[in-house]
XYZ file of C-alpha atoms in Angstrom:
456
model
C 35.487 -28.798 -11.937
C 32.313 -30.895 -11.716
C 31.294 -29.253 -8.450
C 31.332 -25.777 -9.952
C 29.352 -27.017 -12.952
C 26.694 -28.393 -10.599
C 25.499 -24.886 -9.854
C 28.366 -22.497 -9.384
C 29.094 -19.170 -11.003
C 29.385 -20.772 -14.442
C 25.911 -22.320 -14.223
C 22.454 -21.029 -13.360
C 22.177 -19.073 -10.116
C 21.816 -21.561 -7.305
C 22.454 -20.196 -3.837
C 21.423 -21.295 -0.427
C 17.874 -20.176 -1.014
C 17.361 -21.898 -4.341
C 14.405 -24.115 -3.501
C 11.790 -21.393 -3.948
C 13.749 -18.172 -4.110
C 17.276 -18.512 -5.407
C 19.544 -15.471 -5.356
C 20.115 -14.365 -8.953
C 23.387 -12.961 -10.164
C 23.894 -9.806 -8.151
C 26.256 -6.943 -8.432
C 28.671 -6.450 -5.578
C 27.093 -4.963 -2.478
C 23.517 -6.082 -3.059
C 23.854 -9.433 -1.317
C 20.541 -11.144 -0.582
C 18.148 -10.463 2.217
C 20.773 -9.306 4.688
C 21.376 -6.079 2.794
C 25.113 -6.458 2.329
C 28.043 -7.583 4.411
C 29.291 -4.741 6.575
C 30.354 -4.137 10.137
C 26.938 -5.185 11.419
C 27.506 -8.696 10.071
C 30.908 -9.043 11.579
C 33.118 -7.376 9.012
C 36.075 -5.438 10.355
C 35.157 -2.069 11.781
C 36.616 0.958 10.011
C 40.176 1.563 11.169
C 43.317 3.219 9.875
C 45.174 1.132 7.308
C 48.519 1.187 5.538
C 49.319 0.438 1.874
C 50.199 -3.110 2.927
C 46.926 -3.571 4.804
C 43.591 -3.813 2.908
C 41.151 -1.026 3.634
C 38.022 -1.956 5.637
C 35.779 -1.240 2.644
C 37.821 -3.594 0.451
C 37.629 -6.194 3.217
C 33.845 -5.944 3.342
C 33.617 -6.195 -0.456
C 35.738 -9.355 -0.385
C 33.483 -10.857 2.272
C 30.417 -9.999 0.197
C 31.934 -11.660 -2.870
C 32.707 -14.812 -0.897
C 29.205 -14.814 0.592
C 27.697 -14.681 -2.888
C 29.940 -17.478 -4.113
C 29.047 -19.623 -1.096
C 25.350 -18.924 -1.642
C 25.549 -20.028 -5.264
C 27.214 -23.299 -4.274
C 25.822 -24.239 -0.878
C 23.025 -26.474 -2.250
C 25.006 -27.964 -5.112
C 25.991 -31.038 -3.090
C 22.320 -32.084 -3.075
C 22.754 -33.419 -6.633
C 25.785 -35.550 -5.760
C 25.562 -39.316 -5.324
C 27.107 -39.139 -1.860
C 24.388 -36.853 -0.453
C 21.746 -38.738 -2.431
C 22.800 -41.877 -0.588
C 23.400 -40.206 2.776
C 21.196 -37.057 3.066
C 22.520 -36.312 6.542
C 25.847 -35.349 4.904
C 24.401 -32.357 3.025
C 26.436 -29.271 3.749
C 29.308 -31.297 5.171
C 30.085 -32.849 1.786
C 29.604 -29.493 0.109
C 32.355 -28.103 2.301
C 34.676 -30.933 1.341
C 33.929 -30.500 -2.368
C 34.481 -26.746 -2.195
C 37.826 -27.156 -0.453
C 38.862 -29.778 -2.992
C 38.048 -27.290 -5.758
C 40.469 -24.839 -4.180
C 37.816 -22.347 -3.041
C 38.645 -20.065 -0.110
C 38.290 -21.566 3.341
C 35.630 -18.974 4.242
C 33.508 -20.143 1.296
C 33.975 -23.824 2.111
C 33.146 -23.229 5.776
C 30.011 -21.264 4.854
C 28.828 -24.087 2.587
C 29.485 -26.624 5.338
C 27.826 -24.657 8.155
C 25.028 -22.675 6.484
C 22.353 -24.996 7.936
C 23.446 -24.087 11.464
C 22.182 -23.622 14.062
C 19.933 -26.618 13.517
C 18.286 -26.412 16.935
C 18.591 -25.181 20.504
C 22.065 -25.933 21.814
C 23.658 -26.254 18.379
C 26.770 -24.232 17.588
C 25.941 -20.791 16.204
C 28.201 -19.652 13.334
C 30.218 -16.496 13.904
C 32.289 -16.213 10.702
C 30.862 -13.290 8.658
C 30.488 -15.219 5.388
C 28.814 -18.165 7.106
C 26.479 -15.897 9.085
C 25.397 -14.071 5.929
C 24.636 -17.262 3.989
C 22.905 -18.916 6.959
C 20.710 -15.862 7.505
C 19.802 -15.528 3.826
C 18.938 -19.218 3.597
C 16.594 -19.152 6.582
C 15.019 -15.774 5.834
C 14.257 -16.885 2.294
C 12.685 -20.101 3.563
C 10.422 -18.154 5.914
C 9.450 -15.470 3.411
C 8.688 -17.922 0.621
C 6.666 -20.410 2.643
C 4.712 -17.663 4.399
C 4.248 -16.069 0.990
C 2.517 -19.153 -0.392
C 0.463 -19.674 2.753
C 2.346 -22.703 4.096
C 2.331 -21.664 7.756
C 2.868 -23.962 10.747
C -0.419 -25.084 12.288
C -0.669 -26.510 15.779
C 1.942 -29.207 16.191
C 2.477 -29.512 12.434
C 5.491 -27.767 10.956
C 6.566 -29.886 7.962
C 9.008 -27.301 6.642
C 10.610 -26.586 10.049
C 9.709 -22.893 9.886
C 9.669 -22.492 13.663
C 13.184 -23.876 13.811
C 14.267 -21.550 10.991
C 12.935 -18.528 12.890
C 14.703 -19.526 16.095
C 17.900 -20.020 14.082
C 17.590 -16.485 12.685
C 17.114 -15.146 16.216
C 20.147 -17.076 17.471
C 22.332 -15.803 14.628
C 21.333 -12.193 15.273
C 21.746 -12.424 19.033
C 25.002 -14.377 19.173
C 26.664 -12.101 16.631
C 25.049 -8.933 18.073
C 23.861 -7.944 14.607
C 22.046 -4.598 14.718
C 19.491 -4.725 11.923
C 15.858 -3.829 11.421
C 14.240 -7.227 11.055
C 11.094 -5.882 9.350
C 13.173 -4.103 6.708
C 15.165 -7.249 6.010
C 11.944 -9.214 5.550
C 10.629 -6.573 3.128
C 13.882 -6.771 1.220
C 13.878 -10.563 1.208
C 10.375 -10.653 -0.287
C 11.667 -8.528 -3.166
C 14.653 -10.835 -3.547
C 12.300 -13.824 -3.730
C 10.331 -12.232 -6.579
C 13.521 -11.472 -8.511
C 14.713 -15.037 -8.020
C 11.465 -16.530 -9.270
C 11.598 -14.246 -12.309
C 15.019 -15.597 -13.217
C 14.323 -19.266 -12.530
C 10.994 -19.250 -14.382
C 12.243 -17.366 -17.431
C 10.029 -14.307 -16.885
C 12.907 -11.868 -17.007
C 13.246 -11.999 -20.797
C 9.469 -11.599 -21.236
C 9.257 -8.410 -19.178
C 12.743 -6.958 -19.241
C 11.621 -3.350 -18.707
C 9.753 -4.189 -15.526
C 12.406 -6.430 -14.031
C 15.250 -4.024 -14.721
C 13.339 -1.313 -12.854
C 12.351 -3.700 -10.089
C 15.900 -5.050 -9.800
C 17.248 -1.531 -9.275
C 14.661 -0.674 -6.645
C 15.114 -3.788 -4.557
C 18.893 -3.760 -4.884
C 19.344 -0.273 -3.479
C 16.362 0.341 -1.211
C 13.810 -1.409 0.913
C 10.823 -1.098 -1.402
C 7.654 -1.742 0.589
C 5.187 -1.285 -2.244
C 6.050 -2.308 -5.792
C 2.491 -2.422 -7.168
C 2.882 0.963 -8.839
C 5.865 -0.279 -10.832
C 4.111 -3.555 -11.657
C 0.870 -1.952 -12.847
C 2.801 0.442 -15.079
C 4.307 -2.392 -17.127
C 1.824 -4.353 -19.207
C 4.501 -6.829 -20.261
C 4.860 -8.060 -16.669
C 1.143 -8.167 -15.873
C 0.559 -10.113 -19.090
C 2.483 -13.116 -17.720
C -0.225 -15.284 -16.076
C 2.095 -17.017 -13.619
C 3.682 -13.751 -12.543
C 0.290 -12.076 -12.193
C -0.754 -14.906 -9.888
C 2.454 -14.501 -7.887
C 1.920 -10.771 -7.439
C -1.550 -11.405 -6.025
C -0.179 -13.928 -3.538
C 1.435 -13.401 -0.168
C 4.879 -12.814 -1.667
C 3.456 -10.045 -3.845
C 1.935 -8.314 -0.825
C 5.019 -7.487 1.203
C 3.154 -5.402 3.789
C 0.858 -8.272 4.808
C 3.676 -10.792 4.556
C 5.858 -8.906 7.014
C 2.847 -8.216 9.242
C 2.353 -11.975 9.592
C 6.040 -12.782 10.039
C 6.839 -10.284 12.805
C 4.418 -11.795 15.377
C 5.735 -15.227 14.376
C 9.250 -14.089 15.263
C 7.948 -12.593 18.521
C 6.390 -15.930 19.484
C 9.597 -17.782 18.661
C 11.549 -15.257 20.700
C 9.373 -16.010 23.731
C 10.010 -19.726 23.322
C 13.736 -19.189 22.913
C 14.087 -16.767 25.815
C 12.004 -18.866 28.200
C 14.994 -21.127 28.724
C 17.070 -18.056 29.550
C 14.575 -17.090 32.266
C 13.060 -14.136 30.398
C 9.347 -13.628 30.978
C 7.165 -13.797 27.865
C 4.880 -11.002 29.074
C 7.812 -8.600 29.262
C 8.707 -9.367 25.644
C 5.109 -8.506 24.779
C 5.325 -5.296 26.820
C 8.193 -4.046 24.649
C 7.267 -5.626 21.313
C 3.701 -4.298 21.231
C 4.936 -0.709 21.443
C 5.898 -1.063 17.780
C 9.000 0.216 16.048
C 11.330 -2.065 18.008
C 12.554 -4.341 15.215
C 16.200 -4.430 16.297
C 16.428 -7.722 18.179
C 19.577 -6.841 20.132
C 18.050 -3.562 21.291
C 14.713 -5.212 22.083
C 16.303 -7.833 24.326
C 18.385 -5.208 26.129
C 15.161 -3.322 26.815
C 13.395 -6.471 28.023
C 16.259 -7.393 30.353
C 16.222 -3.906 31.896
C 12.439 -4.115 32.316
C 12.665 -7.520 33.988
C 15.282 -6.249 36.411
C 13.114 -3.213 37.217
C 9.849 -5.138 37.667
C 11.621 -7.351 40.194
C 12.258 -4.373 42.490
C 9.862 -2.779 44.986
C 9.749 0.368 42.851
C 8.859 -1.655 39.775
C 6.170 -3.702 41.538
C 4.532 -0.658 43.115
C 4.749 1.428 39.940
C 3.050 -1.409 38.060
C 0.281 -1.444 40.657
C -0.124 2.339 40.324
C -0.172 2.031 36.542
C -2.910 -0.615 36.640
C -5.016 1.556 38.938
C -4.609 4.584 36.662
C -5.316 2.531 33.532
C -8.453 1.031 35.066
C -9.822 4.479 35.961
C -9.096 5.802 32.471
C -10.649 2.759 30.833
C -13.769 3.001 33.004
C -14.120 6.695 32.133
C -13.178 6.076 28.483
C -10.679 8.915 28.866
C -8.089 9.355 26.096
C -6.261 12.403 27.426
C -5.808 16.046 26.504
C -5.024 15.493 22.819
C -8.407 13.835 22.251
C -10.115 17.108 23.163
C -8.229 19.169 20.555
C -10.612 19.812 17.603
C -9.788 17.502 14.695
C -11.801 18.836 11.758
C -12.386 22.056 9.889
C -15.908 22.492 11.268
C -14.600 22.615 14.832
C -11.257 24.253 14.051
C -10.979 26.462 10.949
C -7.185 26.230 11.029
C -7.019 22.416 11.044
C -6.575 22.237 7.259
C -3.840 24.867 7.085
C -0.722 23.174 5.737
C 1.806 25.071 7.804
C 4.375 23.575 10.204
C 3.894 26.621 12.421
C 0.392 25.343 13.207
C 2.017 22.672 15.308
C 3.002 25.418 17.730
C -0.615 26.586 17.787
C -1.810 23.094 18.663
C 0.816 22.708 21.369
C -0.172 26.058 22.836
C -3.804 24.955 22.975
C -2.781 21.750 24.733
C -0.874 23.808 27.291
C -3.977 25.941 27.868
C -5.966 22.797 28.555
C -3.197 21.506 30.813
C -3.316 24.572 32.985
C -5.788 23.956 35.787
C -7.988 26.878 36.783
C -7.628 25.891 40.424
C -4.772 25.375 42.849
C -3.681 21.696 42.656
C -3.462 19.761 45.882
C 0.095 19.076 47.137
C 0.195 15.443 45.929
C -1.271 16.517 42.600
C 1.366 19.210 42.158
C 4.079 16.740 43.170
C 2.986 14.279 40.477
C 2.966 17.046 37.858
C 6.513 18.032 38.852
C 7.662 14.403 38.841
C 6.243 13.895 35.328
C 7.873 17.111 34.123
C 11.233 15.614 35.156
C 10.650 11.920 34.359
C 9.138 12.201 30.862
C 12.121 13.874 29.137
C 14.599 11.825 31.170
C 12.978 8.536 30.140
C 12.737 9.591 26.483
C 16.380 10.638 26.385
C 17.466 7.398 28.054
C 15.524 5.265 25.550
C 17.025 7.201 22.637
C 20.492 6.640 24.095
C 19.672 2.937 24.645
C 20.261 3.445 28.355
C 17.320 1.280 29.360
C 18.394 1.003 32.976
C 18.350 4.812 33.041
C 14.846 4.805 31.524
C 13.665 2.481 34.283
C 15.290 4.699 36.887
C 13.378 7.672 35.476
C 10.128 5.729 35.841
C 11.060 4.722 39.375
C 10.941 8.412 40.324
C 7.184 8.301 39.648
C 6.479 5.555 42.159
C 6.162 7.689 45.304
C 4.248 10.575 43.643
C 1.618 8.286 42.069
C 1.150 6.448 45.364
C 0.668 9.748 47.205
C -1.706 10.982 44.517
C -4.035 8.026 44.921
C -3.883 8.253 48.708
C -4.844 11.922 49.036
C -6.471 13.135 45.790
C -10.042 12.470 44.680
C -9.969 11.896 40.919
C -13.727 11.944 40.292
C -14.245 15.264 42.002
C -17.651 16.951 41.900
C -15.955 19.899 40.186
C -15.899 19.017 36.473
C -12.712 21.023 35.836
C -10.844 19.259 38.625
C -12.078 15.870 37.429
C -10.955 16.544 33.839
C -7.544 17.866 34.900
C -6.901 14.853 37.129
C -7.964 12.370 34.490
C -5.629 14.168 32.077
C -2.856 13.828 34.642
C -3.431 10.081 34.916
C -3.443 9.809 31.115
C -0.150 11.665 31.048
C 1.261 9.257 33.642
C 0.083 6.269 31.582
C 1.626 7.669 28.402
C 4.935 8.386 30.149
C 5.124 4.745 31.222
C 4.132 3.538 27.739
C 7.103 5.300 26.212
C 9.297 2.747 28.000
C 7.032 -0.322 27.972
C 3.362 -1.244 27.731
C 2.717 -2.110 31.369
C -0.770 -3.371 30.482
C 0.938 -6.454 29.041
C 2.750 -7.260 32.267
C 1.191 -9.990 34.340
C 0.722 -9.831 38.094
């Protein structure tokens, strides 16, 4: 029908991210910036099935196919007279047109609702196909506008990028989608380049490059595609594409590095209404490596509950005192005193995993004090011996309340240490050992959260 001809599968690729980076024709399973529709996006979890019941993998493939179809069609209503006359009906009319064409309800619903959530308080989609298209639409918008340097400034946000970021956060949280946000952004930047290649006719001019690039970004998260680009003269000979590759979109590392703090800031704004402290989000986010939003918020909630207790308040005070002493002494800890170059350590350049054991043994030698520790000092050492592995194991198991409980066990020992032990002792060995102990305490706390970011 006319609706399909406006931009459906029989026409040029036109999905929900077609303004700057439209999804090209994709093979099954390589859907857009969300890396495929699977259980993490709401598809049925693997379960036993009978011959009369579709297998979970077939169910996920069907969802992915419908997501791609919805993405190709979700902006097609923009060329209709109805939406031209009444722009506020975009999406809604697309849903009506799709249903009138006999498309599946899931596709029609995704076309209708892919703009959601529009703002705070708006309904958040939960249907897998709709969630996938809505995420791809907003992620593409963010990646492309950041890629061309059109960032929000002050109160100006003409392309509603702040709202798009909050919408992405709401979709991930409400649907409990466990994904690595940084990886998705890397992937989406590659998708944007592929889309621009198709829409600008570059594909036919540099087929060898784009076929290789298409394979890489379909199957992996490729963080650096310059090597592939520089090896194909046909691609670098296209002036417009060369300009693109030198822009923000072509530099995925820097692009993601600018987007992640933007998402962190939006998360603080969003969570403020839920009563979550912004400094606690910073305390977890700045540790790095926590790109799973659902996991990050669980960690922040556990931290907020802990900081509100006497143990949390007093441990924070002890941490600040230890950190201030270490900062004043410019003390980095035991590892900083292990020789780092071949002049100081002839074995430092030996490429042998067994050398790790040598280094660890040397650290243990430095750890061992050549004096008898005072009772409070020995108690803190024992508490750290127990708390460090317990906290690490709890974090790995995503038992963040357990990680906080492990830290709570350090509260009394660190208090007693400061009450009875002189850190800056006249004996240089005692002073070094005690500063090392405080550095170890600081590092144990940092494995759970960066307490230096916590206010108060």
